[in-house]
Coordinates of C-alpha atoms in Angstrom, one line a residue:
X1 CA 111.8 86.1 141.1
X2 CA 108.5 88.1 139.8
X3 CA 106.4 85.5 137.3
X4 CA 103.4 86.6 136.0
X5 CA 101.0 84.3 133.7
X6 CA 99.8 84.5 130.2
X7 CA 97.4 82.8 127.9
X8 CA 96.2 84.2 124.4
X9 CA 92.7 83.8 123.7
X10 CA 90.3 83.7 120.4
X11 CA 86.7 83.3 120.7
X12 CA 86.9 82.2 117.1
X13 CA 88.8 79.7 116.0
X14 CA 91.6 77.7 118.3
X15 CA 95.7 77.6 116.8
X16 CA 94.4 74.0 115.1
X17 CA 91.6 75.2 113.2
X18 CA 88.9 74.3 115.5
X19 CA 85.9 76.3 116.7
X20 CA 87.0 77.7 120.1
X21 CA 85.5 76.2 123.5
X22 CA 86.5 79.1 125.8
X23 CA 82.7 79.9 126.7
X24 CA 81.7 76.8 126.4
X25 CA 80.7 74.9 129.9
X26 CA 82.1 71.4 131.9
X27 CA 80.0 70.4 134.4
X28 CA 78.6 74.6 134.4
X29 CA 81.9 76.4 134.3
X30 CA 83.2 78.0 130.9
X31 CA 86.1 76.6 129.7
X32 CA 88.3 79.7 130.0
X33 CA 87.6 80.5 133.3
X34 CA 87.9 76.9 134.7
X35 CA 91.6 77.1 133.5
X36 CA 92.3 80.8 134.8
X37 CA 90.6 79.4 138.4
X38 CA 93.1 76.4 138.2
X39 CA 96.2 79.1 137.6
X40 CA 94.7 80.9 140.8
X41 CA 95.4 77.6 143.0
X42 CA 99.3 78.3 142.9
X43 CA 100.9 78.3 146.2
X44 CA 103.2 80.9 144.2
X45 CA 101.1 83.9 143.3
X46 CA 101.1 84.8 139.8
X47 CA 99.3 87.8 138.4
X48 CA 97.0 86.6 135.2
X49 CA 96.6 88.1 132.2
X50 CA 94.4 87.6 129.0
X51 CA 95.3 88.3 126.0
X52 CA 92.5 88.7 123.3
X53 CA 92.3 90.6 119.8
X54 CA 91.2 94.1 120.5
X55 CA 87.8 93.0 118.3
X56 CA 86.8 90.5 121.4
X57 CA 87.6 92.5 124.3
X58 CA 83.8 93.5 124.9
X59 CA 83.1 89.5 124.4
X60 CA 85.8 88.4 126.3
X61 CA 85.4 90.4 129.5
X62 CA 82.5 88.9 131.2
X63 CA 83.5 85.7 130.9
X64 CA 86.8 86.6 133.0
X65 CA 85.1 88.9 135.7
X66 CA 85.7 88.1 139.2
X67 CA 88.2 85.6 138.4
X68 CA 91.4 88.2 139.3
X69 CA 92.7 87.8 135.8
X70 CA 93.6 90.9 133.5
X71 CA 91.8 91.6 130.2
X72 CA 95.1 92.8 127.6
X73 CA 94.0 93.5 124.0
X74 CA 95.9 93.4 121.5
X75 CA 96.1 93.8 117.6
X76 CA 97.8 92.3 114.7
X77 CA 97.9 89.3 112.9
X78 CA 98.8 85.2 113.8
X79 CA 102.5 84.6 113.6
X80 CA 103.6 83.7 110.1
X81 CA 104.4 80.2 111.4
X82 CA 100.7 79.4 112.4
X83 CA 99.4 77.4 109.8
X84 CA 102.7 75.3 109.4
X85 CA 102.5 74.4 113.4
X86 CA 98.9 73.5 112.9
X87 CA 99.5 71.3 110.2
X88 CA 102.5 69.9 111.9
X89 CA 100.8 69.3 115.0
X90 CA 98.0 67.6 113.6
X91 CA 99.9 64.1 113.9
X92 CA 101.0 64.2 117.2
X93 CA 98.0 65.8 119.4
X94 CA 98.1 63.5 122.1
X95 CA 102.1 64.3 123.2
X96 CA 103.8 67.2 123.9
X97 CA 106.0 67.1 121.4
X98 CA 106.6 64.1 117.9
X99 CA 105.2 66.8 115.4
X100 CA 106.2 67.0 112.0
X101 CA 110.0 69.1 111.7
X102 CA 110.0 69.1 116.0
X103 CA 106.1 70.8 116.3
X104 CA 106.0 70.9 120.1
X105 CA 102.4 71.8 122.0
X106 CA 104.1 74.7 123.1
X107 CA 103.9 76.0 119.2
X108 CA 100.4 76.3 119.3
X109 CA 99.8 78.9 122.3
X110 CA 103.4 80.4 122.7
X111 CA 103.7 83.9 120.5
X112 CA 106.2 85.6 121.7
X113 CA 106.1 88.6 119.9
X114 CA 103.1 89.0 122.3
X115 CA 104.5 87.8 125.6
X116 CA 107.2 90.5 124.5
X117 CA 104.8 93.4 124.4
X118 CA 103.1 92.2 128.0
X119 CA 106.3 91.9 129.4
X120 CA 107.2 95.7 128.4
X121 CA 103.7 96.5 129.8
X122 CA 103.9 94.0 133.2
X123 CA 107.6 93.5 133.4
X124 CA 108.6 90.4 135.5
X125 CA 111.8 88.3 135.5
X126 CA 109.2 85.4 133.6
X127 CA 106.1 84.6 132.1
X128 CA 104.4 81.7 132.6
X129 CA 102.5 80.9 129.0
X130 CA 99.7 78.2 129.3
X131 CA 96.8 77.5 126.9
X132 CA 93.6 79.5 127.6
X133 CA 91.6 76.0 127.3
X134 CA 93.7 73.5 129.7
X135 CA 90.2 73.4 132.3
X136 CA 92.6 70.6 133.8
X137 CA 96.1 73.0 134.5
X138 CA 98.1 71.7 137.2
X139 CA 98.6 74.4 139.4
X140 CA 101.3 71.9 141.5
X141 CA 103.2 71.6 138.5
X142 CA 103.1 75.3 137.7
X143 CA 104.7 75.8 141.4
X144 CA 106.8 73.0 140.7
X145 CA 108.5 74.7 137.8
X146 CA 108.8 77.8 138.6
X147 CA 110.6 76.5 142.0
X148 CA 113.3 74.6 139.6
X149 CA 113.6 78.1 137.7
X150 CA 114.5 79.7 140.6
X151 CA 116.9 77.1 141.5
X152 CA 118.9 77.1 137.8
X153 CA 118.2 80.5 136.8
X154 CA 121.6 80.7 135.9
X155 CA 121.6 77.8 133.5
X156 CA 118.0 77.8 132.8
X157 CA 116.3 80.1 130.3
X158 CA 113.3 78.1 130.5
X159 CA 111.8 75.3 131.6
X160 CA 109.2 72.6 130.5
X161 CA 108.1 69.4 131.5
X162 CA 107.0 66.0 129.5
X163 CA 103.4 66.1 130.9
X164 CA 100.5 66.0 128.3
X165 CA 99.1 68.5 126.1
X166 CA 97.0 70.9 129.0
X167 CA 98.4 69.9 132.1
X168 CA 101.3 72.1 132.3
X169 CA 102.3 75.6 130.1
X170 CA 106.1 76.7 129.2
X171 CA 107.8 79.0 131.8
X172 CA 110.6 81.6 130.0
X173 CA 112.9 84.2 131.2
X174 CA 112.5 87.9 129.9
X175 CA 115.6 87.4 127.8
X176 CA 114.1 84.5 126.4
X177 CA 110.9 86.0 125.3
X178 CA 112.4 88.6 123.7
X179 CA 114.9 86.9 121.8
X180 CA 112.9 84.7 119.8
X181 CA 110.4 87.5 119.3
X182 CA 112.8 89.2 117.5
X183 CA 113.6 86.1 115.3
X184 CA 110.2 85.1 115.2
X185 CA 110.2 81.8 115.0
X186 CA 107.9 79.1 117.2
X187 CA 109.5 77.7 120.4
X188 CA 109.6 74.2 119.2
X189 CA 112.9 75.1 117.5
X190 CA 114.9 75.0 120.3
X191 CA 113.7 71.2 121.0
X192 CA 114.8 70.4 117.3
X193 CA 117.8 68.4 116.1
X194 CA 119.8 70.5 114.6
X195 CA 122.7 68.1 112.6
X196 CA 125.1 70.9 112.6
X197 CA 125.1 72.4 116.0
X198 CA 124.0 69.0 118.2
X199 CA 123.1 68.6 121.3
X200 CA 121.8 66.9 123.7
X201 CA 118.3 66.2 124.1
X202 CA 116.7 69.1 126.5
X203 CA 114.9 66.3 128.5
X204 CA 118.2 65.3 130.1
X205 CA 118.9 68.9 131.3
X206 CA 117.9 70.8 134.7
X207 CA 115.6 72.7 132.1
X208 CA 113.1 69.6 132.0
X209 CA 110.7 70.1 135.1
X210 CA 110.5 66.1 136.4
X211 CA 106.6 64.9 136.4
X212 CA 105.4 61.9 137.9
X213 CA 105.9 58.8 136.1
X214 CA 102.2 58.6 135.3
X215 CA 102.3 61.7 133.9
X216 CA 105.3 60.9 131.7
X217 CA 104.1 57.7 130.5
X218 CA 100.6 58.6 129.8
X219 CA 99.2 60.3 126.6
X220 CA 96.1 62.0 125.9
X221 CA 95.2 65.7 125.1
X222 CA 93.6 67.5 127.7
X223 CA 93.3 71.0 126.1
X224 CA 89.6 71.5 125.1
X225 CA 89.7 72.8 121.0
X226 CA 88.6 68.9 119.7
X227 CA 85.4 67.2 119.9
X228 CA 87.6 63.7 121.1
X229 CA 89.4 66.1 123.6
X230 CA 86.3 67.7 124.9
X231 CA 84.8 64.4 125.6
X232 CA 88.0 63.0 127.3
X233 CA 88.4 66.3 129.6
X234 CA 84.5 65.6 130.4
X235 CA 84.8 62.3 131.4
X236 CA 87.7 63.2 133.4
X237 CA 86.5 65.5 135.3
X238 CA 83.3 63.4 136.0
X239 CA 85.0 60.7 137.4
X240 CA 87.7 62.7 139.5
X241 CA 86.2 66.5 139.8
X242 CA 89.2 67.3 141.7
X243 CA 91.9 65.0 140.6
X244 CA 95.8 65.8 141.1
X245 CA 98.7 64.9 138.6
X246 CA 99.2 61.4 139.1
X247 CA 95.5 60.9 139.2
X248 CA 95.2 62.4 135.9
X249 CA 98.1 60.2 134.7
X250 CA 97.3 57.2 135.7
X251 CA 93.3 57.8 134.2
X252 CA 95.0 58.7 130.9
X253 CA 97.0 55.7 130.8
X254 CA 94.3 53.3 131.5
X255 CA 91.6 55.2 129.1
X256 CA 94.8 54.8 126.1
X257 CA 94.7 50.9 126.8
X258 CA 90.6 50.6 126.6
X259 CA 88.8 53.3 125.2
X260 CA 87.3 53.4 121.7
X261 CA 85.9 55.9 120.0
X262 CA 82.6 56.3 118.2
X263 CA 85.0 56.3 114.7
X264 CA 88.5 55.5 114.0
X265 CA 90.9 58.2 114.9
X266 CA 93.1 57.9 111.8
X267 CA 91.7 55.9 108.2
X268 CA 94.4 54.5 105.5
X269 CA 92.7 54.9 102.5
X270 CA 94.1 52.6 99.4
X271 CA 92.9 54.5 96.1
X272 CA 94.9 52.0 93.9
X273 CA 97.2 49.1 94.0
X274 CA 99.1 49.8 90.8
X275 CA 102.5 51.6 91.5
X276 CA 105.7 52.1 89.9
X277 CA 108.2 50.4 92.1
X278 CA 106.3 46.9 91.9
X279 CA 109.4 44.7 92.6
X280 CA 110.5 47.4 95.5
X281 CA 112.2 45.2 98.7
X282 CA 110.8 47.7 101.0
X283 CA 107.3 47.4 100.6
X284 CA 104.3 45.1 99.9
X285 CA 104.1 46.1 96.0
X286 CA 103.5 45.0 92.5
X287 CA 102.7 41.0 92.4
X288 CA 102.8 40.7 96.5
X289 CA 99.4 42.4 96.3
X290 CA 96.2 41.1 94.7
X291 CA 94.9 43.8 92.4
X292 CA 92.3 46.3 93.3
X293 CA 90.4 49.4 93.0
X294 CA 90.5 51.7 92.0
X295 CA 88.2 53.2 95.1
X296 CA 85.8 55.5 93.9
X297 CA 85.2 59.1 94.3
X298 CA 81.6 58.0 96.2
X299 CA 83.6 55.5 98.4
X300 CA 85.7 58.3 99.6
X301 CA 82.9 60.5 99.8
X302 CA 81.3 58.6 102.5
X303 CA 84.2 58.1 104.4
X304 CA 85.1 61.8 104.9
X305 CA 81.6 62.2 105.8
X306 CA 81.7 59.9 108.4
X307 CA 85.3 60.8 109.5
X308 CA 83.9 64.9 109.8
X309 CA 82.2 63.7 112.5
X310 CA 85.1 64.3 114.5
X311 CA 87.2 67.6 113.7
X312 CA 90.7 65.9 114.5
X313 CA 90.7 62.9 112.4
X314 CA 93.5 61.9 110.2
X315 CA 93.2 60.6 107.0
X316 CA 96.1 58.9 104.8
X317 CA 96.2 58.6 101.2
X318 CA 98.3 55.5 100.6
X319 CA 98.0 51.9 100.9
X320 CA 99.8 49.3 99.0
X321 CA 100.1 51.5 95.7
X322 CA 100.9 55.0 94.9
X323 CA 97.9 57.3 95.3
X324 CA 99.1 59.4 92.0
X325 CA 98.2 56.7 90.2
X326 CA 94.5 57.2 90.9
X327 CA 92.9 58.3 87.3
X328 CA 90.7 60.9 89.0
X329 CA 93.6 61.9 92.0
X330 CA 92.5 65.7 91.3
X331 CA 88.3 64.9 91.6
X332 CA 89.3 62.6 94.4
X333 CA 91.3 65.1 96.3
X334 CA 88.9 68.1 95.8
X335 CA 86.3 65.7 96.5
X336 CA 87.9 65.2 100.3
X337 CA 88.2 69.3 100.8
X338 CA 84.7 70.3 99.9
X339 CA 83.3 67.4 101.8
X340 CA 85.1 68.7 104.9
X341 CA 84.3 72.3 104.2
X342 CA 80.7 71.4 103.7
X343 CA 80.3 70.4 107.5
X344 CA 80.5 73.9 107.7
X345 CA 82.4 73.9 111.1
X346 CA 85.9 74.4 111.8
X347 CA 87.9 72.2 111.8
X348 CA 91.5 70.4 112.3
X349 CA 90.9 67.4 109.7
X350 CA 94.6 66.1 108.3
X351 CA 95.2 64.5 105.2
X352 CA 98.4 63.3 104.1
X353 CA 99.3 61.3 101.2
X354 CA 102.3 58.6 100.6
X355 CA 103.5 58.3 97.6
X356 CA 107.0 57.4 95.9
X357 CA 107.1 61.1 94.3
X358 CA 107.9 59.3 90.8
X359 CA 104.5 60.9 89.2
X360 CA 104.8 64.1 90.6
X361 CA 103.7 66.9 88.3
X362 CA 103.3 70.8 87.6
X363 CA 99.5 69.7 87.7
X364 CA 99.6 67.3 90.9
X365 CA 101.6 69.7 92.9
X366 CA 98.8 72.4 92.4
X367 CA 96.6 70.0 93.3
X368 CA 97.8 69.0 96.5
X369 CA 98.9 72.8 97.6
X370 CA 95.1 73.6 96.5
X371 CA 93.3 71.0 98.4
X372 CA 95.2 71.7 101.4
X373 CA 96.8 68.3 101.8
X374 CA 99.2 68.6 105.2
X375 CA 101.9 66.4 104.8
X376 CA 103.7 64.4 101.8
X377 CA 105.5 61.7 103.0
X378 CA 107.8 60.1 100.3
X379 CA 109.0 57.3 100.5
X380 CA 113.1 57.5 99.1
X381 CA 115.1 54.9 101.4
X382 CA 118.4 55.8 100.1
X383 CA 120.8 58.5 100.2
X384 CA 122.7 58.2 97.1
X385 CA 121.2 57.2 93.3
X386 CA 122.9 53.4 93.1
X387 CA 121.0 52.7 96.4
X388 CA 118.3 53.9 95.8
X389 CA 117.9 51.4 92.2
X390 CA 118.8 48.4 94.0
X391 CA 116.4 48.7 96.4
X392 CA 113.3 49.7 94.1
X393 CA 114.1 48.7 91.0
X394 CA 116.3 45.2 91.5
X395 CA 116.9 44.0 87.7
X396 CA 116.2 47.4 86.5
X397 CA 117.8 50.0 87.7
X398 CA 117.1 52.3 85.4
X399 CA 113.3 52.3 86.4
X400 CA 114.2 53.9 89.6
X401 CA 116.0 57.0 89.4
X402 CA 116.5 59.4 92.5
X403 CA 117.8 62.5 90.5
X404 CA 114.6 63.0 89.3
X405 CA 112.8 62.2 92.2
X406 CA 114.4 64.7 94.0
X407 CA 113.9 67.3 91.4
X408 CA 110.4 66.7 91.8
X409 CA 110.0 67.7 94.6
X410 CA 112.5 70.9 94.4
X411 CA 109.9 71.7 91.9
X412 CA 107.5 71.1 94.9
X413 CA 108.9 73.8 97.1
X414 CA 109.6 76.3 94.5
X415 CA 105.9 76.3 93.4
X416 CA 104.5 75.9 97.2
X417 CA 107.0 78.8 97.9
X418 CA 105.3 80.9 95.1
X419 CA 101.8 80.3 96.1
X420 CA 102.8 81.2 100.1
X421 CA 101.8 77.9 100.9
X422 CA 103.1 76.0 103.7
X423 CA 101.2 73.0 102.7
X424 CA 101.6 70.1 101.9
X425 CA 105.1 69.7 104.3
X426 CA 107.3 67.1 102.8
X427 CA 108.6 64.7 104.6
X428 CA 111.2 62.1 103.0
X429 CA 110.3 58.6 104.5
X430 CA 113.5 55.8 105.1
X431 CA 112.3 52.7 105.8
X432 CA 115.6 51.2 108.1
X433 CA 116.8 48.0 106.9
X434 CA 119.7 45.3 106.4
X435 CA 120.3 46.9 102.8
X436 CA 120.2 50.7 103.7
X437 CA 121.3 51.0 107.0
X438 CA 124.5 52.6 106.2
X439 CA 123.0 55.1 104.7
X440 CA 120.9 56.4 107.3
X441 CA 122.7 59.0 109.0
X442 CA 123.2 60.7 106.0
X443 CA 120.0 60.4 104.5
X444 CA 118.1 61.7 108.0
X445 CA 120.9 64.5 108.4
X446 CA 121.3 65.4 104.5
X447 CA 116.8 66.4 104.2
X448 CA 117.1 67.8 107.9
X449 CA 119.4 70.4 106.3
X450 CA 118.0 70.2 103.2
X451 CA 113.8 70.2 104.0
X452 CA 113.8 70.5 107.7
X453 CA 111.9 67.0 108.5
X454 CA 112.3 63.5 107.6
X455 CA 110.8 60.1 108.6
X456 CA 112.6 56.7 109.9
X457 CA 110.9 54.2 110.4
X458 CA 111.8 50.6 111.1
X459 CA 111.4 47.8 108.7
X460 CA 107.5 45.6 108.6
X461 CA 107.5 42.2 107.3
X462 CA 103.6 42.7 108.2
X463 CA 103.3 39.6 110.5
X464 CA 106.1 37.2 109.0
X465 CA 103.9 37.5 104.8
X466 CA 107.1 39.3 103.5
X467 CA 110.9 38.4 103.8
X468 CA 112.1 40.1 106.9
X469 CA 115.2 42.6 106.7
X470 CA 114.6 44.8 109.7
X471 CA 117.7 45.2 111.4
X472 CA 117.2 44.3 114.8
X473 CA 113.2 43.3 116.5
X474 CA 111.9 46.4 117.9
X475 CA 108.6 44.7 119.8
X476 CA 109.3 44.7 123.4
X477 CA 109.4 41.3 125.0
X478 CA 106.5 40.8 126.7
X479 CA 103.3 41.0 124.9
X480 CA 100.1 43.6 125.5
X481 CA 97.3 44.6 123.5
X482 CA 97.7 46.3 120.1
X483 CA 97.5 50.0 120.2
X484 CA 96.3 50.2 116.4
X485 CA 93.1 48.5 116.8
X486 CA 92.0 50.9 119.2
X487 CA 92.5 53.8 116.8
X488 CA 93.1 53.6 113.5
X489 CA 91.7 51.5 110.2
X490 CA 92.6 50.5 106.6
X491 CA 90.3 50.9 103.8
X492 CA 91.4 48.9 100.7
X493 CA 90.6 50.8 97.2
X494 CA 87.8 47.6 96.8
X495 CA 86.1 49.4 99.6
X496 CA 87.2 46.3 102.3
X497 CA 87.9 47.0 105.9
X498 CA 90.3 44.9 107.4
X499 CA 91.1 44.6 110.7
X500 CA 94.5 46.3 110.6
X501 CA 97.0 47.7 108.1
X502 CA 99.2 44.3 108.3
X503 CA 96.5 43.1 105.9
X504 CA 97.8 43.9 102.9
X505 CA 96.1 40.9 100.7
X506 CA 92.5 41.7 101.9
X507 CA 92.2 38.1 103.3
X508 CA 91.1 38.9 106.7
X509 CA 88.3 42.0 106.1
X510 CA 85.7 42.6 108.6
X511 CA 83.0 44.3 105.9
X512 CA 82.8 46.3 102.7
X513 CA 81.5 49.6 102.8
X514 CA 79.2 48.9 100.1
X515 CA 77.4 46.8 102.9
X516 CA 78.0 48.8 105.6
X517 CA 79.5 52.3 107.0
X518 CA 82.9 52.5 108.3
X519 CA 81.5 53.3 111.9
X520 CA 79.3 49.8 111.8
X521 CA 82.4 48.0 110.9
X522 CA 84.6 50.0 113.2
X523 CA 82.1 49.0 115.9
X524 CA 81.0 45.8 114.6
X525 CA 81.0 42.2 116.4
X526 CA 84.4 41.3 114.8
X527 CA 86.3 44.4 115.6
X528 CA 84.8 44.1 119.3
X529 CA 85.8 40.0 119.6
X530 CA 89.6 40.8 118.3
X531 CA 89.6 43.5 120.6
X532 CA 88.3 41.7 123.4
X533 CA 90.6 38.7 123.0
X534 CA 93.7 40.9 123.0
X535 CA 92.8 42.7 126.0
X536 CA 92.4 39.0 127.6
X537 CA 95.8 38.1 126.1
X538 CA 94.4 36.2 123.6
X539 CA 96.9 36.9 120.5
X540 CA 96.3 33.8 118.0
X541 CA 92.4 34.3 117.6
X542 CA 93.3 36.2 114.6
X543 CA 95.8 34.5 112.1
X544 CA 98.1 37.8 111.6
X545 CA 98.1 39.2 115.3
X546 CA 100.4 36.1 116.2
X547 CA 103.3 37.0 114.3
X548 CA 102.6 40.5 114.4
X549 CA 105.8 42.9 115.5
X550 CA 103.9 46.3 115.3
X551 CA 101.5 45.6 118.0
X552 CA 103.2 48.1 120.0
X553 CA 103.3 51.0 117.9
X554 CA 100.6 53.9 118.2

C-alpha cells in the first residue's frame, strides 16, 4: 500500500485564528520543520508534501529545504466550513474530539478538496494528513496506523486514533478523500451522532488505531498555534528532548493534575442577577441569589484585557441571571470585541453567552452575530410546552412559554443565515433531572435534527445549597483534586471572585477586582492554599469543596 503525507500550511494565520508559529523556533528548530523531521522518522517511508497558498511559496521554501519534503502550491479560498470549525473547536482544544455539533481536531487541518488535487498529482492508495505545527508527531504511531490500514483495508476507509491534539494526524483511503471533497463537508461528520442513521461509536471499530493508555487518558494540546500550547510543547520538549508516546502521555497527565497558568483558562462573567425564570427548579435564580450588579462596562473591560493575554481563553456570559438583561448588553458586548481586536494580534478568544433566549430580539440577535459571539447556549430543559412551564415557571405557567422561545431563536437562524454568519452557534442546553428525564431523548434527538448540536448536562445542587434532583451521583467514588480550580474562574456582576462557580451567594470570594486584577486573585494566597490542600487531599478546608459533586468535571 503507497501512503504519502500531507500537511497544509499558512504563514499567516493558523485554522483557529491564531498568528502562525511555523517559523517560529523550539529549542533552535522552526516549528514546521521539527514536525516534517518527526514524519521522516517512520520506519514506513512516506513521501512529504507541503501544501502552501501559491502567495507563500517563495516564504515557505527555505524553511523546508533539506528536509526531503515537497513544496505544493496551491490556490483558492478556506473551505466554507472554516470559521464554524474554529468556533466550534474553541471549547474543546485540549481533546481530539468534544467540540460543539462533533468538531473533531481533524476539522481544523483536513481539507479535502486539497488532499483531492494532491492525490490526482501524487496518486497513492492514502494520504496521511497531519498538522504542519505538531513539532511533537509520533512517527510510531504514524507506522502504527498505517500497519492497521493495511490490515482492514477492506473494512477501513480510514483510520484515527484517541491520542491528543499533535501527536497523531488522520490516515484516509483515496476513495475517502475524494468523496467528501465532493460533498465538502469537514471530516468530523463522520464521528457525529446522527439520530436517524445510528451507529456505533467509531472508537469501538478496527478503524480506531489503539494508543497507549497514557495517551488515551491524557489531555493537553500539543499543536503549536496558542500561546498556552506553545509554552506546554516547550516545556515538553525541555524536559524529555526525545520522549516517545507514553512519555508524552504520562507528562500530560501529570502537568493536567498540577499546572497553573499565569491566568484562568476560561472566566464566567455574571453581568446581572435579575432574570426571568426566578422561581426556575433547574437553576440557582430569582430569591436563591442575593442581588447584584449590574457589572460595569469598565469591569469587563479589564478582564478582557487581562484575559487577551492569552489568545485561547474562553469567556462566558452568564452567571446566575440572564446576561440580556444587562441595560447596556450591546456597549458591553462591543466593548469585549474591540478590546480583543485592540491587542492587535490574532487571535482564538471565545465568548459564549447563556441565556434563557426569553429576551431575544431583532436588535440583540444583530448584536451577538456582530460582535462575533461563538456559541449561544440556551438553556430549554424540556421537549414539549407543559414541561417546559412546570419546570420554569411552577405557579405560573403562563410566564414560561416555549413556543416563543423557540421562535426566537428560528428568528436567530434566519437572520444569521442572511448575514452569512456562522456565529453565534446555538446550542439548546437540558439540564437532566428527576422532573425531565423522560424527555430527554427526544429533546437531544429532536435539535440534533433540528440545529445540529445540543447540550446535556447533569443536574448541580452546587455543594448540597439547592434541593437535589439529579438522577443518579455522577462523582466517581474515590475523591481527587478539583479540576476547575486549576483552570477556570467566576466573576460575580459585583466584581467578586470566588473561588469556584458553586458559589453562587458570593459568601466565599477571594477578592474584588476593584482591589485587585483577576491574575492577583487568580494567583493569590487563597487560591494557592485551597489548591494546595486539595492536592494533599485536604477537601473540608473550604466549606463548599466538602459537599461538592462537580469536583471532577473539567
Amino acid at each position: 500500500m503507497k501512503v504519502i503525507a500531507a500537511m497544509q500550511v499558512d504563514l499567516e494565520v493558523t485554522p483557529l485564528g491564531t498568528r502562525s508559529r511555523l517559523g517560529s523556533e523550539i529549542a533552535g528548530t522552526s516549528v514546521l520543520r521539527r514536525t516534517i523531521d518527526r514524519l521522516m522518522r517512520m520506519e514506513q517511508h512516506c513521501d512529504v508534501f507541503v501544501l502552501c497558498p501559491e502567495a507563500q511559496q517563495d516564504r515557505c521554501q527555505p524553511l523546508i529545504d533539506g528536509t526531503g519534503a515537497t513544496l505544493m502550491p496551491f490556490s483558492g479560498d478556506a473551505p466554507p466550513w472554516r470559521n464554524l470549525v474554529a468556533s466550534a473547536r474553541r471549547w474543546s482544544l485540549d481533546g481530539w474530539r468534544g467540540g460543539i455539533g462533533g468538531a473533531a481536531s481533524f476539522d481544523e487541518f483536513v481539507d479535502c478538496r486539497l488532499l483531492s488535487g494532491l492525490l490526482d498529482t501524487a496518486p497513492a492508495d492514502a494520504v496521511l494528513c497531519v498538522p504542519p505545527d505538531a513539532p511533537l508527531l509520533s512517527p510510531e504511531l504514524a507506522d502504527g496506523m498505517i500497519r492497521l490500514l493495511e490490515e482492514t483495508a477492506d473494512d477501513s476507509r480510514m483510520i484515527f486514533s484517541q491520542a491528543p491534539p499533535g501527536l497523531a494526524g488522520l490516515l484516509m483511503q483515496d476513495d475517502l478523500v475524494r468523496e467528501l471533497a465532493v460533498q465538502n463537508m469537514p471530516i468530523g461528520w463522520v464521528f457525529s451522532y446522527k439520530p436517524d442513521t445510528p451507529q456505533k461509536d467509531l472508537i469501538f471499530l478496527p478503524c480506531c488505531y489503539e494508543v497507549p493508555a497514557e495517551l488515551r487518558y491524557a489531555s493537553g494540546r500539543l499543536v503549536a498555534d496558542t500561546n498556552r500550547s506553545m509554552r506546554r510543547i516547550a516545556d515538553l520538549i525541555a524536559e524529555h528532548p526525545e520522549a516517545n508516546a507514553r512519555t508524552i502521555g504520562t507528562w500530560l497527565q501529570q502537568r493536567d493534575a498540577e499546572h497553573v497558568s499565569p491566568r484562568p483558562r476560561e472566566v464566567e462573567i455574571e453581568l446581572t442577577t435579575d432574570d426571568p425564570f426566578p422561581d426556575t427548579l433547574m437553576r440557582p435564580r430569582g430569591s436563591r441569589v442575593p442581588h447584584r450588579g449590574p457589572i460595569t462596562i469598565d469591569m469587563v473591560e479589564r478582564i478582557t484585557r487581562e484575559l487577551c493575554e492569552d489568545d485561547d481563553a474562553l469567556i462566558v456570559l452568564g452567571g446566575f441571571g440572564d446576561p440580556l438583561r444587562h441595560p447596556q448588553f450591546g456597549d458591553l458586548l462591543a466593548c469585549i470585541r474591540r478590546t480583543v481586536n485592540e491587542t492587535g494580534k490574532a487571535s482564538a478568544i471565545g465568548v459564549c453567552m447563556r441565556t434563557t433566549g426569553v429576551d431575544l430580539s431583532d436588535d440583540t440577535i444583530d448584536q451577538l452575530i456582530e460582535h462575533g459571539v461563538d456559541v449561544l447556549q440556551v438553556a430549554i430543559d424540556a421537549w414539549t410546552p407543559e414541561l417546559f412551564s412546570r419546570l420554569h415557571a411552577p405557579g405560573e405557567p403562563a410566564r414560561a412559554n416555549l413556543e416563543g422561545v423557540c421562535s426566537k431563536l428560528d428568528r436567530l437562524a434566519k437572520r444569521r443565515e442572511a448575514r452569512q454568519s456562522v456565529r453565534p452557534i446555538l446550542v439548546p442546553d437540558f439540564v437532566k433531572a428527576q422532573e425531565n428525564l423522560h424527555e430527554m431523548d427526544a429533546f437531544h434527538d429532536g435539535w440534533i435534527r433540528r440545529n445540529g448540536a445540543v447540550s446535556i448536562t447533569g443536574y448541580n445542587h452546587y455543594a448540597g445549597q439547592c434541593e437535589d434532583r439529579s438522577v443518579m451521583r455522577m462523582a466517581p467514588p474515590t475523591r481527587t483534586p478539583c479540576r476547575r480550580i486549576l483552570s477556570r474562574t467566576i466573576v460575580l456582576s459585583d466584581g467578586s471572585v470566588t473561588m469556584c462557580d458553586q458559589d453562587f451567594t458570593g459568601s466565599h470570594a477571594v477578592g474584588h477586582l476593584d482591589e485587585n486584577s483577576l491574575t492577583e486573585l487568580w494567583q493569590g494566597q487563597a487560591m494557592q492554599n485551597l489548591r494546595r490542600d486539595h492536592q494533599h487531599g485536604v477537601f473540608d478546608a473550604a466549606p463548599l469543596c466538602i459537599r461538592c459533586d462537580e469536583w471532577h468535571r473539567p
